[in-house]
């Protein structure tokens, strides 16, 4: 079953922030869920857990969370974008005179971030994706041939390339 929010936010998988703990004792690592250290490491009180349940119920009643079907659709869209990006990397590599057998071995990477990555996105929100391409792929390639590849997709309805933005965006 897919959920758009953690069932129990206090039992999420944790990551050790080794950068902040380089000089600390190996047996005494501080566990963090991001770049900064937590405000508190105390477990929630029973009243906190009850209020969290009440808040989740209100949010569900207002239709803030996606259904399992909507989340599955979001995942399908993301997977399709990833496949299109990899296909585009191969095509642009060959276009730039890379031998096809070598072009099959190069690839780009896409990273989600923002509310989707944190698991706190709401119904209808966007998916923030960072596209990392090999160095032979230029920014202008991204805003021309990749945009055109996206436009050719029958599922794409409204596409805008915002190249002059501080952080270049395709919406």
Coordinates of N, CA and C in Angstrom, one line a residue:
X1 N 0.8 -1.2 0.0 CA 0.0 0.0 0.0 C 0.9 1.2 0.0
X2 N 0.6 2.2 -0.9 CA 1.4 3.4 -1.0 C 0.7 4.5 -0.1
X3 N 1.5 5.2 0.6 CA 1.0 6.3 1.4 C 1.8 7.6 1.1
X4 N 1.1 8.7 1.1 CA 1.7 10.0 0.8 C 2.3 10.7 2.0
X5 N 2.2 10.1 3.2 CA 2.7 10.7 4.4 C 3.1 9.6 5.3
X6 N 4.1 9.8 6.2 CA 4.6 8.8 7.1 C 3.5 8.3 8.1
X7 N 3.4 7.0 8.3 CA 2.4 6.6 9.3 C 2.8 6.9 10.6
X8 N 4.1 6.9 10.9 CA 4.7 7.3 12.2 C 6.0 8.0 11.9
X9 N 5.9 9.3 11.9 CA 7.1 10.1 11.6 C 8.2 10.0 12.6
X10 N 8.0 9.4 13.7 CA 9.1 9.2 14.7 C 9.9 7.9 14.5
X11 N 9.4 7.1 13.5 CA 10.2 5.8 13.3 C 10.7 5.8 11.9
X12 N 10.9 6.9 11.2 CA 11.5 6.9 9.9 C 12.9 6.4 9.9
X13 N 13.3 5.9 8.7 CA 14.7 5.5 8.6 C 15.6 6.7 8.8
X14 N 16.7 6.6 9.5 CA 17.5 7.7 9.8 C 18.9 7.6 9.0
X15 N 19.5 8.8 8.9 CA 20.8 8.9 8.2 C 21.7 9.6 9.2
X16 N 22.9 9.0 9.3 CA 23.9 9.7 10.2 C 24.5 10.8 9.4
X17 N 24.5 12.0 10.0 CA 25.2 13.1 9.3 C 26.6 13.1 9.7
X18 N 27.5 12.4 8.9 CA 28.9 12.2 9.3 C 29.7 13.5 9.2
X19 N 29.3 14.4 8.4 CA 30.0 15.7 8.3 C 30.0 16.4 9.6
X20 N 28.8 16.4 10.3 CA 28.7 17.1 11.5 C 29.4 16.4 12.7
X21 N 29.7 15.1 12.4 CA 30.1 14.2 13.5 C 31.5 13.7 13.3
X22 N 32.3 14.4 12.4 CA 33.6 13.8 12.1 C 34.5 13.7 13.3
X23 N 34.4 14.6 14.3 CA 35.3 14.5 15.4 C 34.6 13.8 16.7
X24 N 33.4 13.3 16.5 CA 32.7 12.8 17.6 C 33.1 11.3 17.8
X25 N 32.8 10.8 18.9 CA 33.1 9.4 19.2 C 32.2 8.5 18.3
X26 N 32.7 7.4 17.7 CA 32.0 6.6 16.8 C 30.7 6.0 17.5
X27 N 30.8 5.7 18.8 CA 29.6 5.1 19.5 C 28.6 6.2 19.9
X28 N 28.9 7.5 19.7 CA 28.0 8.5 20.2 C 27.6 9.4 19.0
X29 N 27.2 8.9 17.9 CA 26.8 9.6 16.7 C 25.5 10.3 16.9
X30 N 25.4 11.5 16.4 CA 24.1 12.3 16.4 C 23.4 11.9 15.1
X31 N 22.2 11.5 15.3 CA 21.4 11.1 14.1 C 20.6 12.3 13.7
X32 N 20.6 12.6 12.3 CA 19.9 13.7 11.8 C 19.0 13.3 10.6
X33 N 18.0 14.1 10.3 CA 17.2 13.8 9.1 C 17.4 14.9 8.1
X34 N 18.5 15.5 8.1 CA 18.7 16.6 7.1 C 20.1 17.1 7.3
X35 N 20.3 18.3 6.9 CA 21.6 19.0 7.0 C 21.9 19.5 8.4
X36 N 20.9 20.0 9.1 CA 21.1 20.6 10.4 C 20.7 19.6 11.5
X37 N 21.2 19.8 12.7 CA 20.9 18.9 13.8 C 19.4 19.2 14.3
X38 N 18.8 18.2 14.9 CA 17.4 18.4 15.4 C 17.3 19.4 16.5
X39 N 16.1 20.0 16.6 CA 15.9 20.9 17.7 C 15.8 20.1 19.0
X40 N 15.2 19.0 18.9 CA 15.1 18.1 20.1 C 15.2 16.7 19.7
X41 N 15.8 15.8 20.5 CA 15.9 14.4 20.2 C 14.9 13.6 21.1
X42 N 14.1 14.3 21.9 CA 13.2 13.7 22.8 C 12.0 13.1 22.0
X43 N 11.5 11.9 22.4 CA 10.4 11.3 21.8 C 9.1 12.1 22.1
X44 N 8.2 12.1 21.2 CA 6.9 12.8 21.4 C 6.2 12.3 22.7
X45 N 5.5 13.2 23.3 CA 4.7 12.8 24.4 C 3.4 12.3 23.9
X46 N 2.6 11.5 24.7 CA 1.4 10.9 24.3 C 0.4 12.0 23.7
X47 N 0.4 13.2 24.3 CA -0.4 14.3 23.8 C 0.0 14.7 22.4
X48 N 1.3 14.7 22.2 CA 1.8 15.1 20.9 C 1.3 14.1 19.8
X49 N 1.4 12.8 20.1 CA 1.0 11.8 19.2 C -0.5 11.9 18.9
X50 N -1.3 12.2 20.0 CA -2.8 12.3 19.8 C -3.1 13.5 18.9
X51 N -2.4 14.6 19.1 CA -2.6 15.8 18.3 C -2.2 15.6 16.8
X52 N -1.1 14.8 16.6 CA -0.7 14.4 15.3 C -1.8 13.6 14.6
X53 N -2.4 12.7 15.3 CA -3.5 11.9 14.7 C -4.7 12.8 14.3
X54 N -5.0 13.7 15.2 CA -6.1 14.6 14.9 C -5.8 15.5 13.7
X55 N -4.6 16.0 13.6 CA -4.2 16.8 12.5 C -4.3 16.0 11.2
X56 N -3.8 14.8 11.2 CA -3.8 13.9 10.0 C -5.3 13.7 9.6
X57 N -6.2 13.5 10.6 CA -7.6 13.2 10.2 C -8.2 14.5 9.6
X58 N -7.9 15.6 10.1 CA -8.4 16.9 9.5 C -7.9 17.1 8.1
X59 N -6.6 16.8 7.9 CA -6.0 17.0 6.6 C -6.6 15.9 5.6
X60 N -6.9 14.7 6.1 CA -7.5 13.7 5.2 C -8.9 14.2 4.9
X61 N -9.7 14.7 5.9 CA -11.0 15.1 5.6 C -11.1 16.3 4.6
X62 N -10.1 17.1 4.6 CA -10.0 18.2 3.6 C -9.4 17.8 2.3
X63 N -9.1 16.5 2.2 CA -8.6 16.0 0.9 C -7.2 16.5 0.5
X64 N -6.4 16.7 1.5 CA -5.0 17.2 1.2 C -4.1 16.1 0.7
X65 N -4.3 14.9 1.2 CA -3.4 13.8 0.8 C -3.9 13.1 -0.5
X66 N -3.0 12.6 -1.3 CA -3.3 11.9 -2.5 C -3.8 10.5 -2.2
X67 N -4.7 10.0 -3.0 CA -5.1 8.6 -2.9 C -3.9 7.7 -3.4
X68 N -4.0 6.4 -3.1 CA -3.0 5.5 -3.6 C -2.9 5.5 -5.1
X69 N -4.1 5.7 -5.8 CA -4.1 5.7 -7.2 C -3.4 7.0 -7.8
X70 N -3.6 8.1 -7.1 CA -3.0 9.4 -7.5 C -1.5 9.3 -7.3
X71 N -1.0 8.7 -6.2 CA 0.4 8.5 -5.9 C 1.0 7.6 -6.9
X72 N 0.3 6.5 -7.3 CA 0.8 5.6 -8.3 C 1.0 6.3 -9.6
X73 N 0.0 7.2 -10.0 CA 0.1 7.9 -11.2 C 1.3 8.9 -11.2
X74 N 1.5 9.5 -10.1 CA 2.7 10.4 -9.9 C 4.0 9.7 -10.1
X75 N 4.0 8.5 -9.6 CA 5.2 7.6 -9.7 C 5.4 7.2 -11.2
X76 N 4.3 6.9 -11.9 CA 4.4 6.6 -13.3 C 5.0 7.7 -14.1
X77 N 4.5 8.9 -13.8 CA 4.9 10.1 -14.5 C 6.4 10.4 -14.3
X78 N 6.8 10.3 -13.1 CA 8.2 10.4 -12.7 C 9.1 9.4 -13.4
X79 N 8.7 8.2 -13.5 CA 9.4 7.1 -14.1 C 9.5 7.4 -15.6
X80 N 8.4 7.9 -16.2 CA 8.4 8.2 -17.7 C 9.4 9.3 -17.9
X81 N 9.4 10.4 -17.1 CA 10.3 11.5 -17.3 C 11.8 11.0 -17.2
X82 N 12.1 10.1 -16.2 CA 13.4 9.6 -16.1 C 13.8 8.8 -17.3
X83 N 12.9 8.0 -17.9 CA 13.2 7.2 -19.1 C 13.5 8.2 -20.3
X84 N 12.6 9.2 -20.4 CA 12.8 10.2 -21.5 C 14.1 10.9 -21.4
X85 N 14.5 11.2 -20.2 CA 15.8 11.9 -19.9 C 17.0 11.0 -20.3
X86 N 16.9 9.8 -19.9 CA 18.0 8.8 -20.3 C 18.0 8.6 -21.8
X87 N 16.9 8.5 -22.5 CA 16.8 8.4 -23.9 C 17.4 9.6 -24.6
X88 N 17.0 10.8 -24.1 CA 17.6 12.1 -24.6 C 19.1 12.2 -24.5
X89 N 19.6 11.7 -23.3 CA 21.1 11.8 -23.1 C 21.8 10.9 -24.2
X90 N 21.2 9.7 -24.5 CA 21.8 8.9 -25.5 C 21.7 9.6 -26.9
X91 N 20.5 10.1 -27.2 CA 20.3 10.8 -28.5 C 21.2 12.0 -28.7
X92 N 21.3 12.8 -27.7 CA 22.2 14.0 -27.8 C 23.6 13.6 -27.9
X93 N 24.0 12.6 -27.2 CA 25.4 12.1 -27.2 C 25.8 11.7 -28.6
X94 N 24.9 10.9 -29.3 CA 25.2 10.5 -30.7 C 25.2 11.7 -31.6
X95 N 24.3 12.6 -31.4 CA 24.2 13.8 -32.2 C 25.5 14.6 -32.1
X96 N 26.2 14.5 -31.0 CA 27.5 15.2 -30.7 C 28.7 14.3 -31.1
X97 N 28.4 13.4 -32.0 CA 29.4 12.5 -32.6 C 30.1 11.5 -31.7
X98 N 29.3 11.1 -30.6 CA 29.8 10.1 -29.8 C 29.4 8.7 -30.4
X99 N 30.3 7.8 -30.5 CA 29.9 6.5 -31.1 C 28.8 5.9 -30.3
X100 N 27.8 5.3 -31.1 CA 26.6 4.7 -30.4 C 26.9 3.7 -29.3
X101 N 28.0 2.9 -29.5 CA 28.3 2.0 -28.4 C 28.7 2.7 -27.1
X102 N 29.4 3.8 -27.3 CA 29.8 4.6 -26.1 C 28.6 5.4 -25.5
X103 N 27.7 5.9 -26.4 CA 26.5 6.6 -26.0 C 25.6 5.8 -25.2
X104 N 25.6 4.5 -25.4 CA 24.8 3.5 -24.6 C 25.3 3.4 -23.2
X105 N 26.5 3.8 -23.0 CA 27.1 3.6 -21.6 C 27.0 4.9 -20.8
X106 N 26.8 6.1 -21.4 CA 26.7 7.3 -20.7 C 25.3 7.5 -20.3
X107 N 25.1 8.2 -19.2 CA 23.8 8.4 -18.7 C 23.7 9.7 -17.8
X108 N 22.5 10.2 -17.6 CA 22.3 11.3 -16.7 C 21.6 10.8 -15.5
X109 N 21.4 11.7 -14.6 CA 20.7 11.3 -13.3 C 19.7 12.3 -13.0
X110 N 18.6 11.9 -12.4 CA 17.6 12.9 -11.9 C 17.4 12.7 -10.4
X111 N 17.3 13.8 -9.7 CA 17.1 13.7 -8.3 C 15.9 14.5 -8.0
X112 N 15.0 13.9 -7.2 CA 13.8 14.7 -6.7 C 14.2 15.4 -5.5
X113 N 13.6 16.5 -5.2 CA 13.8 17.3 -4.0 C 12.5 18.0 -3.7
X114 N 12.5 18.8 -2.6 CA 11.4 19.6 -2.3 C 10.3 18.7 -1.5
X115 N 9.1 19.1 -1.6 CA 8.0 18.5 -0.9 C 7.8 17.0 -1.3
X116 N 8.0 16.7 -2.6 CA 7.8 15.3 -3.0 C 8.9 14.4 -2.4
X117 N 10.1 14.9 -2.4 CA 11.3 14.1 -1.8 C 11.1 13.9 -0.3
X118 N 10.6 14.9 0.3 CA 10.4 14.9 1.8 C 9.1 14.1 2.2
X119 N 8.3 13.7 1.2 CA 7.1 13.0 1.5 C 6.0 13.8 2.1
X120 N 6.0 15.1 1.9 CA 5.0 16.0 2.4 C 4.3 16.8 1.3
X121 N 4.3 16.3 0.1 CA 3.6 16.9 -1.0 C 2.1 16.7 -0.8
X122 N 1.3 17.6 -1.4 CA -0.1 17.5 -1.3 C -0.7 17.2 -2.7
X123 N -2.0 16.9 -2.7 CA -2.7 16.5 -3.9 C -2.5 17.7 -4.9
X124 N -2.0 17.3 -6.1 CA -1.9 18.2 -7.2 C -0.6 19.0 -7.2
X125 N 0.3 18.8 -6.2 CA 1.5 19.6 -6.2 C 2.5 19.1 -7.3
X126 N 3.5 19.9 -7.5 CA 4.5 19.6 -8.6 C 5.5 18.6 -8.0
X127 N 6.4 18.1 -8.9 CA 7.5 17.3 -8.5 C 8.8 18.1 -8.9
X128 N 9.6 18.5 -7.9 CA 10.8 19.2 -8.2 C 11.9 18.1 -8.5
X129 N 12.5 18.3 -9.7 CA 13.5 17.3 -10.2 C 14.8 18.1 -10.6
X130 N 15.9 17.7 -10.1 CA 17.2 18.2 -10.6 C 17.7 17.2 -11.6
X131 N 18.0 17.7 -12.8 CA 18.6 16.9 -13.9 C 20.1 17.1 -14.0
X132 N 20.8 16.0 -13.9 CA 22.3 16.1 -14.0 C 22.7 15.3 -15.2
X133 N 23.3 16.0 -16.2 CA 23.7 15.4 -17.5 C 25.2 15.4 -17.5
X134 N 25.7 14.5 -18.4 CA 27.2 14.5 -18.6 C 27.7 15.8 -19.1
X135 N 29.0 16.1 -19.0 CA 29.5 17.4 -19.3 C 29.5 17.8 -20.7
X136 N 29.3 16.8 -21.6 CA 29.2 17.2 -23.1 C 27.8 17.7 -23.4
X137 N 26.9 17.5 -22.5 CA 25.5 18.1 -22.8 C 25.5 19.5 -22.2
X138 N 25.1 20.4 -23.0 CA 25.1 21.8 -22.6 C 23.7 22.3 -22.2
X139 N 23.6 23.3 -21.5 CA 22.4 23.9 -21.0 C 21.5 24.2 -22.2
X140 N 22.0 24.7 -23.3 CA 21.2 25.0 -24.5 C 20.5 23.8 -25.0
X141 N 21.2 22.6 -24.9 CA 20.6 21.4 -25.4 C 19.4 21.0 -24.6
X142 N 19.5 21.3 -23.3 CA 18.4 21.0 -22.4 C 17.2 21.8 -22.8
X143 N 17.4 23.0 -23.0 CA 16.2 23.9 -23.3 C 15.8 23.9 -24.8
X144 N 16.4 23.1 -25.6 CA 16.0 23.0 -27.0 C 15.5 21.5 -27.2
X145 N 16.4 20.6 -27.3 CA 16.0 19.3 -27.7 C 15.3 18.5 -26.6
X146 N 15.6 18.7 -25.4 CA 14.8 18.0 -24.3 C 13.4 18.6 -24.2
X147 N 13.3 19.9 -24.3 CA 12.0 20.5 -24.3 C 11.1 20.0 -25.4
X148 N 11.7 19.9 -26.6 CA 11.0 19.3 -27.8 C 10.6 17.9 -27.6
X149 N 11.5 17.1 -27.0 CA 11.1 15.7 -26.7 C 9.9 15.6 -25.8
X150 N 9.9 16.5 -24.7 CA 8.8 16.5 -23.8 C 7.5 17.0 -24.5
X151 N 7.6 18.0 -25.4 CA 6.4 18.5 -26.1 C 5.8 17.4 -27.0
X152 N 6.6 16.5 -27.5 CA 6.1 15.4 -28.4 C 5.3 14.4 -27.7
X153 N 5.3 14.4 -26.3 CA 4.6 13.4 -25.6 C 3.1 13.7 -25.5
X154 N 2.3 12.7 -25.9 CA 0.9 13.0 -25.9 C 0.3 13.4 -24.6
X155 N 0.9 13.0 -23.5 CA 0.4 13.3 -22.1 C 0.7 14.7 -21.7
X156 N 1.7 15.4 -22.4 CA 2.1 16.7 -22.0 C 1.1 17.7 -22.5
X157 N 0.5 18.5 -21.6 CA -0.5 19.5 -22.0 C 0.0 20.9 -22.0
X158 N 0.7 21.3 -21.0 CA 1.2 22.7 -20.8 C 2.6 22.6 -20.4
X159 N 3.5 23.1 -21.3 CA 4.9 23.0 -21.0 C 5.5 24.4 -21.3
X160 N 6.3 24.9 -20.3 CA 6.9 26.2 -20.4 C 8.4 26.0 -20.0
X161 N 9.3 26.4 -20.9 CA 10.7 26.5 -20.5 C 11.0 27.9 -20.0
X162 N 11.5 28.0 -18.8 CA 11.9 29.3 -18.2 C 13.4 29.4 -18.1
X163 N 14.0 29.6 -19.2 CA 15.5 29.5 -19.3 C 16.2 30.6 -18.5
X164 N 15.6 31.8 -18.5 CA 16.2 33.0 -17.9 C 16.0 33.1 -16.4
X165 N 15.3 32.1 -15.8 CA 15.1 32.1 -14.3 C 16.5 31.9 -13.7
X166 N 16.6 32.3 -12.4 CA 17.9 32.1 -11.7 C 18.2 30.7 -11.6
X167 N 17.2 29.8 -11.3 CA 17.4 28.4 -11.5 C 16.5 28.0 -12.7
X168 N 17.2 27.6 -13.8 CA 16.4 27.3 -15.0 C 15.3 26.2 -14.7
X169 N 14.1 26.4 -15.3 CA 13.0 25.6 -15.0 C 12.3 25.2 -16.2
X170 N 11.8 24.0 -16.3 CA 10.8 23.5 -17.3 C 9.5 23.2 -16.5
X171 N 8.4 23.8 -16.8 CA 7.1 23.5 -16.1 C 6.2 22.9 -17.1

